[in-house]
Amino acid sequence: MPRRPTLEFWFEFASTYSYLAAMRIEALAEEAGVGLRWRPFLLGPIFAGQGWTTSPFNLFPAKGRAMWRDLAREAARLGLPPIRRPADFPQNSLAAARVASYGADQPWIGPFTRAVFEAEFARGQSIAEPAAISALLNGLGLDGPAILKAATSEPNKSRLRVVGEEAKSRGIFGAPTFLTEDGELFWGNDRLEQALAWATGDRPPGLA
Amino acid sequence: MPRRPTLEFWFEFASTYSYLAAMRIEALAEEAGVGLRWRPFLLGPIFAGQGWTTSPFNLFPAKGRAMWRDLAREAARLGLPPIRRPADFPQNSLAAARVASYGADQPWIGPFTRAVFEAEFARGQSIAEPAAISALLNGLGLDGPAILKAATSEPNKSRLRVVGEEAKSRGIFGAPTFLTEDGELFWGNDRLEQALAWATGDRPPGLA
């Protein structure tokens, strides 16, 4: 049986286009015969390195307005519920990222990731408070308080910092980003299908 | 006979993704039954308003590296020649933009626009010098020197400045941008097909 290829899915819980990718990626990867590695990370330190103190969608208002409208169109096109914008944007995603980092290889990583994003962008809820994350875990039949406690342990907190350094060193500058085993980087929800195709060996003609 | 809808195509000659859109848009618009309004403009003043002195692809090196690789993949996917990167990026596009602004409603605007972009990104040539633009016009069987002279007349120069103000006032922050008659804004070559569909009245469910 041939070895199943793997695609890394780098995502940030505060990121609108990470939401669109997260809602689709598990089904599309399954269909393509590609395994997934879930790579939650924080964009904040990367943006800070570019001199940004918040999302570019806030720093550049015209870009932000266009993004929210595009997101509404894309959600409709992809069959997702209408976007509900959380009161604060970007949301503080630290608690969610710590839990996802802790559970990245667990069977609940997909359902948990989707549950957080749905709360944030389909119901417009805050995901900033650890209690909100704990409640979402409970809603999946998991032990929210226990997972939250493990996720905020020192080793897991430092793991998330190390992952942030890895993101930088591998050329990641935004989210979502897809990385193939041979190091091909695809940025943005619009490239999900191409990233999966690349992972299976299906490449545009003339490209190595 | 029903009225033919029109789509505005805002593009910048220095912009890599404007290149991808420019090479495809005339054929796709024809197929969709959509008329085109060619809107050449300069991104420089808009970027300057965001505090940028050059392309974001230069300001943010990781983003730039990913863009050039994505561009190579997209060119291959769209059946365009391999990308050849001009020595300077972004190219000074003033001369080309003035000519395109002067000829925006002329039958040669499509062939001229493609000729400039092909020189720049398929042959890696400079498009900065007026002589290069004149030679491209000559190559299309036009009177390069005469058109260049008209394009650098004061009324045409000031027209291009006014267009820049219009771009800002209509929410344009990058290129390419597609604007429908009802004011829907689509940013990026990836949205060309959707912009054309929207122009013909084909919209995602649930969106006005």
Coordinates of C-alpha atoms in Angstrom, one line a residue:
Chain A
M1 CA 0.0 0.0 0.0
P2 CA 1.5 3.4 -0.9
R3 CA 2.5 5.7 1.8
R4 CA -0.2 8.3 2.6
P5 CA 1.1 11.9 2.1
T6 CA 0.7 14.5 4.8
L7 CA -0.2 18.2 4.6
E8 CA 0.5 20.6 7.4
F9 CA -2.3 23.0 8.2
W10 CA -1.1 26.1 9.9
F11 CA -3.9 28.1 11.3
E12 CA -4.7 31.0 13.7
F13 CA -8.0 31.0 15.6
A14 CA -8.4 34.8 15.2
S15 CA -8.0 34.5 11.4
T16 CA -11.1 34.8 9.2
Y17 CA -9.7 32.8 6.3
S18 CA -8.3 30.2 8.6
Y19 CA -12.0 29.7 9.6
L20 CA -13.0 29.0 6.0
A21 CA -10.1 26.5 5.6
A22 CA -10.7 24.8 8.9
M23 CA -14.4 24.1 8.1
R24 CA -13.4 22.3 4.8
I25 CA -10.0 20.8 5.2
E26 CA -10.8 17.5 7.0
A27 CA -13.3 16.4 4.4
L28 CA -11.2 17.5 1.4
A29 CA -8.1 15.9 2.8
E30 CA -9.9 12.6 3.3
E31 CA -11.3 12.8 -0.3
A32 CA -7.8 13.4 -1.6
G33 CA -6.2 10.7 0.5
V34 CA -4.0 13.1 2.3
G35 CA -3.3 13.0 6.1
L36 CA -3.4 16.2 8.1
R37 CA -1.1 17.6 10.6
W38 CA -2.9 20.4 12.6
R39 CA -0.5 23.2 13.3
P40 CA -2.2 25.9 15.5
F41 CA 0.0 29.0 16.0
L42 CA -0.2 32.6 16.9
L43 CA 0.1 35.3 14.2
G44 CA 0.7 38.1 16.7
P45 CA 4.5 37.6 17.0
I46 CA 4.8 37.3 13.2
F47 CA 2.8 40.5 12.7
A48 CA 4.8 42.2 15.4
G49 CA 8.0 41.4 13.5
Q50 CA 6.5 43.3 10.5
G51 CA 5.8 46.3 12.7
W52 CA 2.1 45.6 13.1
T53 CA 0.3 45.8 16.4
T54 CA -3.0 44.4 15.2
S55 CA -4.5 42.7 12.2
P56 CA -3.8 44.3 8.8
F57 CA -7.5 44.3 8.3
N58 CA -7.7 46.8 11.1
L59 CA -4.6 48.7 10.2
F60 CA -5.8 49.2 6.6
P61 CA -9.5 50.0 6.8
A62 CA -10.2 49.7 3.0
K63 CA -8.6 46.2 3.0
G64 CA -10.6 45.3 6.1
R65 CA -13.9 46.4 4.6
A66 CA -13.2 44.4 1.5
M67 CA -12.2 41.3 3.6
W68 CA -15.4 41.2 5.6
R69 CA -17.5 41.5 2.4
D70 CA -15.4 38.9 0.7
L71 CA -15.7 36.6 3.7
A72 CA -19.5 36.9 3.6
R73 CA -19.5 36.0 -0.1
E74 CA -17.1 33.1 0.4
A75 CA -19.1 31.7 3.3
A76 CA -22.2 31.7 1.1
R77 CA -20.4 30.1 -1.8
L78 CA -19.0 27.4 0.5
G79 CA -22.3 26.7 2.1
L80 CA -21.3 28.0 5.5
P81 CA -23.7 30.0 7.8
P82 CA -23.8 33.8 7.4
I83 CA -20.8 35.4 9.0
R84 CA -21.5 36.9 12.4
R85 CA -18.7 39.2 13.4
P86 CA -17.5 39.0 17.0
A87 CA -17.5 42.3 18.9
D88 CA -13.7 42.4 19.1
F89 CA -11.5 41.6 16.1
P90 CA -9.1 40.1 16.1
Q91 CA -10.1 37.9 19.0
N92 CA -7.5 37.0 21.6
S93 CA -6.8 33.4 20.5
L94 CA -4.3 32.4 23.2
A95 CA -6.5 30.0 25.2
A96 CA -7.8 28.3 22.1
A97 CA -4.3 28.0 20.6
R98 CA -2.9 26.5 23.8
V99 CA -5.7 23.8 23.8
A100 CA -5.2 23.1 20.1
S101 CA -1.5 22.9 20.5
Y102 CA -2.0 20.5 23.4
G103 CA -4.5 18.4 21.4
A104 CA -2.9 18.7 18.0
D105 CA -2.5 14.9 17.6
Q106 CA -5.7 13.9 19.4
P107 CA -8.8 12.7 17.6
W108 CA -10.7 15.7 18.9
I109 CA -8.5 18.3 17.2
G110 CA -10.8 18.6 14.1
P111 CA -14.1 18.9 16.0
F112 CA -12.5 21.2 18.6
T113 CA -11.0 23.5 15.9
R114 CA -14.3 23.7 14.1
A115 CA -16.3 24.3 17.3
V116 CA -14.1 27.3 18.2
F117 CA -14.3 28.8 14.7
E118 CA -18.1 28.3 14.5
A119 CA -18.5 30.0 17.9
E120 CA -16.4 32.9 16.7
F121 CA -17.6 33.6 13.1
A122 CA -20.9 31.8 12.8
R123 CA -22.3 32.8 16.1
G124 CA -20.2 36.0 16.7
Q125 CA -19.2 34.8 20.2
S126 CA -16.0 35.7 22.1
I127 CA -13.4 32.9 22.2
A128 CA -11.0 34.9 24.4
E129 CA -11.9 33.6 27.8
P130 CA -10.6 30.2 28.9
A131 CA -14.2 29.5 30.3
A132 CA -15.6 29.8 26.7
I133 CA -13.0 27.3 25.5
S134 CA -13.7 25.0 28.4
A135 CA -17.4 25.1 27.6
L136 CA -16.8 24.2 23.9
L137 CA -14.7 21.2 25.0
N138 CA -17.4 20.1 27.4
G139 CA -19.9 20.4 24.5
L140 CA -17.8 17.9 22.6
G141 CA -18.1 15.4 25.5
L142 CA -14.5 16.2 26.7
D143 CA -13.3 17.2 30.1
G144 CA -12.9 21.0 29.5
P145 CA -11.4 22.0 32.9
A146 CA -8.8 19.1 32.8
I147 CA -7.8 19.8 29.2
L148 CA -7.5 23.5 29.9
K149 CA -5.3 22.8 32.9
A150 CA -3.0 20.6 30.9
A151 CA -2.9 23.1 28.1
T152 CA -1.8 25.9 30.4
S153 CA 1.0 23.9 31.9
E154 CA 4.5 25.3 31.4
P155 CA 5.7 22.6 28.9
N156 CA 2.7 23.2 26.6
K157 CA 2.9 27.0 26.8
S158 CA 6.6 26.8 25.8
R159 CA 5.7 24.4 23.1
L160 CA 3.4 27.0 21.5
R161 CA 6.3 29.5 21.6
V162 CA 8.6 27.1 19.9
V163 CA 6.0 26.5 17.2
G164 CA 5.9 30.2 16.6
E165 CA 9.6 30.3 16.0
E166 CA 9.2 27.3 13.7
A167 CA 6.6 29.2 11.7
K168 CA 8.9 32.1 11.2
S169 CA 11.8 29.9 10.2
R170 CA 9.7 28.1 7.6
G171 CA 8.6 31.3 5.9
I172 CA 5.1 31.6 7.3
F173 CA 3.8 35.2 7.2
G174 CA 0.0 34.7 7.4
A175 CA -2.8 32.2 8.0
P176 CA -3.9 29.8 6.8
T177 CA -0.8 28.3 5.4
F178 CA -0.4 24.8 4.0
L179 CA 3.0 23.1 3.9
T180 CA 3.7 19.9 2.0
E181 CA 6.3 17.4 3.0
D182 CA 8.6 18.7 0.3
G183 CA 8.4 22.2 1.7
E184 CA 6.0 23.8 -0.8
L185 CA 4.2 26.7 0.9
F186 CA 0.6 27.7 0.0
W187 CA -0.9 30.7 1.6
G188 CA -4.6 31.3 2.0
N189 CA -7.9 29.4 1.9
D190 CA -8.0 29.9 -1.9
R191 CA -5.0 27.6 -2.2
L192 CA -6.3 24.7 -0.2
E193 CA -7.3 22.6 -3.2
Q194 CA -3.9 23.2 -4.9
A195 CA -2.0 22.3 -1.7
L196 CA -3.8 19.0 -1.4
A197 CA -3.2 18.3 -5.1
W198 CA 0.5 19.1 -4.7
A199 CA 0.7 16.8 -1.7
T200 CA -0.6 13.9 -3.8
G201 CA 2.0 14.6 -6.5
D202 CA -0.3 16.5 -8.9
R203 CA 1.6 19.6 -9.9
P204 CA 1.3 22.3 -12.6
P205 CA 3.2 21.3 -15.8
G206 CA 6.8 22.4 -15.8
L207 CA 7.2 22.9 -12.1
A208 CA 9.5 20.7 -10.0
Chain B
M1 CA -31.8 42.5 -26.5
P2 CA -30.9 42.7 -22.8
R3 CA -28.4 45.3 -21.8
R4 CA -24.8 43.9 -21.6
P5 CA -23.4 44.4 -18.1
T6 CA -20.0 46.0 -17.6
L7 CA -17.1 45.2 -15.2
E8 CA -14.4 47.6 -14.3
F9 CA -10.9 46.1 -14.3
W10 CA -8.6 48.2 -12.2
F11 CA -5.0 47.2 -12.7
E12 CA -1.4 48.4 -12.1
F13 CA 1.3 47.5 -14.6
A14 CA 3.9 46.8 -11.8
S15 CA 1.5 44.3 -10.2
T16 CA 2.2 40.6 -10.6
Y17 CA -1.4 39.5 -10.1
S18 CA -2.6 42.2 -12.4
Y19 CA -0.5 40.4 -15.0
L20 CA -2.4 37.1 -14.4
A21 CA -5.7 38.8 -14.6
A22 CA -4.9 40.9 -17.7
M23 CA -3.9 37.9 -19.7
R24 CA -7.2 36.2 -19.1
I25 CA -9.9 38.9 -18.6
E26 CA -10.8 39.7 -22.2
A27 CA -11.5 36.1 -23.2
L28 CA -13.4 35.3 -20.0
A29 CA -15.5 38.5 -20.1
E30 CA -16.4 37.8 -23.7
E31 CA -17.4 34.3 -22.7
A32 CA -19.5 35.6 -19.9
G33 CA -21.2 38.3 -22.0
V34 CA -19.7 41.1 -19.9
G35 CA -18.3 44.3 -21.3
L36 CA -15.0 45.6 -19.9
R37 CA -13.9 49.0 -18.7
W38 CA -10.1 49.1 -18.5
R39 CA -9.0 51.2 -15.5
P40 CA -5.2 51.5 -15.3
F41 CA -4.1 53.2 -12.2
L42 CA -1.0 53.7 -10.0
L43 CA -0.8 51.8 -6.7
G44 CA 2.1 54.0 -5.4
P45 CA -0.1 56.8 -3.9
I46 CA -2.4 54.3 -2.3
F47 CA 0.5 52.3 -0.8
A48 CA 2.1 55.7 0.3
G49 CA -1.2 56.4 2.2
Q50 CA -0.6 53.1 4.1
G51 CA 2.9 54.2 5.0
W52 CA 4.5 51.9 2.4
T53 CA 7.4 53.2 0.2
T54 CA 7.5 50.1 -2.0
S55 CA 5.6 46.9 -2.7
P56 CA 4.5 44.9 0.3
F57 CA 6.3 42.0 -1.4
N58 CA 9.6 43.9 -0.8
L59 CA 8.7 45.2 2.6
F60 CA 7.8 41.8 3.9
P61 CA 10.4 39.3 2.5
A62 CA 8.6 36.1 3.5
K63 CA 5.5 37.3 1.8
G64 CA 7.5 38.3 -1.3
R65 CA 9.2 34.9 -1.5
A66 CA 5.9 33.1 -1.3
M67 CA 4.3 35.5 -3.9
W68 CA 7.0 34.7 -6.5
R69 CA 6.6 31.0 -6.0
D70 CA 2.8 31.3 -6.1
L71 CA 3.1 33.3 -9.3
A72 CA 5.2 30.7 -10.9
R73 CA 2.6 28.0 -9.9
E74 CA -0.3 30.1 -11.1
A75 CA 1.3 31.0 -14.4
A76 CA 1.9 27.2 -15.0
R77 CA -1.7 26.4 -14.0
L78 CA -3.1 29.1 -16.3
G79 CA -1.0 28.1 -19.3
L80 CA 1.1 31.2 -19.3
P81 CA 4.9 31.1 -20.1
P82 CA 7.3 30.7 -17.2
I83 CA 7.7 33.8 -15.1
R84 CA 10.8 35.9 -15.8
R85 CA 11.3 38.4 -13.1
P86 CA 12.4 41.9 -14.3
A87 CA 15.7 43.1 -12.7
D88 CA 13.8 45.8 -10.7
F89 CA 10.6 45.1 -8.8
P90 CA 8.3 46.9 -8.7
Q91 CA 8.8 48.4 -12.2
N92 CA 8.2 52.1 -12.6
S93 CA 4.9 51.9 -14.4
L94 CA 4.2 55.6 -15.0
A95 CA 4.8 55.6 -18.7
A96 CA 2.7 52.5 -19.3
A97 CA -0.1 53.8 -17.1
R98 CA -0.2 57.1 -18.9
V99 CA -0.5 55.4 -22.3
A100 CA -3.1 53.0 -21.0
S101 CA -5.0 55.8 -19.4
Y102 CA -4.9 57.7 -22.7
G103 CA -6.1 54.6 -24.6
A104 CA -8.4 53.1 -22.1
D105 CA -11.4 53.3 -24.5
Q106 CA -9.5 52.5 -27.6
P107 CA -9.6 49.1 -29.4
W108 CA -5.9 48.6 -28.7
I109 CA -6.2 48.8 -24.9
G110 CA -6.4 45.0 -24.5
P111 CA -3.5 44.1 -26.8
F112 CA -1.4 47.0 -25.4
T113 CA -2.0 46.0 -21.8
R114 CA -1.0 42.3 -22.6
A115 CA 2.0 43.4 -24.6
V116 CA 3.4 45.5 -21.6
F117 CA 2.7 42.7 -19.1
E118 CA 4.3 40.0 -21.3
A119 CA 7.4 42.1 -21.8
E120 CA 7.6 42.6 -18.0
F121 CA 6.8 39.2 -16.6
A122 CA 7.2 36.7 -19.5
R123 CA 10.4 38.2 -20.9
G124 CA 11.7 39.9 -17.8
Q125 CA 12.2 43.2 -19.6
S126 CA 12.1 46.7 -18.1
I127 CA 8.9 48.7 -18.9
A128 CA 10.1 51.8 -17.1
E129 CA 11.5 53.8 -20.1
P130 CA 9.1 55.6 -22.4
A131 CA 11.1 54.2 -25.3
A132 CA 10.2 50.7 -24.3
I133 CA 6.5 51.5 -24.2
S134 CA 6.8 53.3 -27.6
A135 CA 8.5 50.2 -29.1
L136 CA 5.7 48.0 -27.8
L137 CA 3.1 50.3 -29.4
N138 CA 5.0 50.2 -32.7
G139 CA 5.0 46.4 -32.4
L140 CA 1.2 46.5 -32.4
G141 CA 1.2 48.5 -35.6
L142 CA 0.4 51.8 -33.8
D143 CA 2.3 55.1 -33.9
G144 CA 4.3 54.8 -30.7
P145 CA 5.9 58.3 -30.6
A146 CA 2.6 60.0 -31.3
I147 CA 0.6 58.1 -28.7
L148 CA 3.4 58.6 -26.2
K149 CA 3.3 62.4 -26.8
A150 CA -0.5 62.5 -26.4
A151 CA -0.2 60.4 -23.3
T152 CA 2.2 62.8 -21.6
S153 CA 0.1 65.9 -22.3
E154 CA -1.0 67.8 -19.3
P155 CA -4.7 66.8 -19.5
N156 CA -3.9 63.1 -19.7
K157 CA -1.4 63.3 -16.8
S158 CA -3.9 65.0 -14.6
R159 CA -6.5 62.5 -15.7
L160 CA -4.4 59.7 -14.2
R161 CA -4.1 61.6 -11.0
V162 CA -7.9 62.0 -10.8
V163 CA -8.3 58.3 -11.4
G164 CA -6.0 57.7 -8.4
E165 CA -8.3 59.7 -6.2
E166 CA -11.3 57.8 -7.6
A167 CA -9.6 54.5 -6.7
K168 CA -9.1 55.6 -3.1
S169 CA -12.6 57.0 -2.8
R170 CA -14.1 53.7 -4.1
G171 CA -12.2 51.6 -1.6
I172 CA -9.5 50.2 -3.8
F173 CA -6.4 49.2 -1.8
G174 CA -4.6 46.8 -4.2
A175 CA -4.6 45.4 -7.7
P176 CA -6.1 43.9 -9.6
T177 CA -9.6 45.0 -8.4
F178 CA -12.8 44.3 -10.1
L179 CA -15.8 46.6 -9.6
T180 CA -19.3 45.8 -10.7
E181 CA -21.9 48.3 -11.8
D182 CA -23.7 47.9 -8.4
G183 CA -20.4 48.6 -6.6
E184 CA -19.4 45.2 -5.5
L185 CA -15.6 45.0 -5.1
F186 CA -13.5 41.9 -5.8
W187 CA -9.8 42.0 -5.0
G188 CA -7.3 39.8 -6.7
N189 CA -6.9 37.6 -9.7
D190 CA -8.4 34.7 -7.7
R191 CA -11.8 36.6 -7.8
L192 CA -12.0 37.3 -11.5
E193 CA -14.4 34.5 -12.2
Q194 CA -16.6 35.5 -9.3
A195 CA -16.6 39.1 -10.3
L196 CA -17.7 38.2 -13.8
A197 CA -20.5 35.9 -12.4
W198 CA -21.7 38.7 -10.1
A199 CA -21.7 41.1 -13.0
T200 CA -24.1 38.8 -14.9
G201 CA -26.4 38.6 -11.8
D202 CA -25.1 35.2 -10.6
R203 CA -24.6 35.6 -6.9
P204 CA -24.0 33.3 -3.9
P205 CA -27.3 32.3 -2.2
G206 CA -28.5 34.7 0.5
L207 CA -26.4 37.7 -0.6
A208 CA -28.0 40.9 -2.0

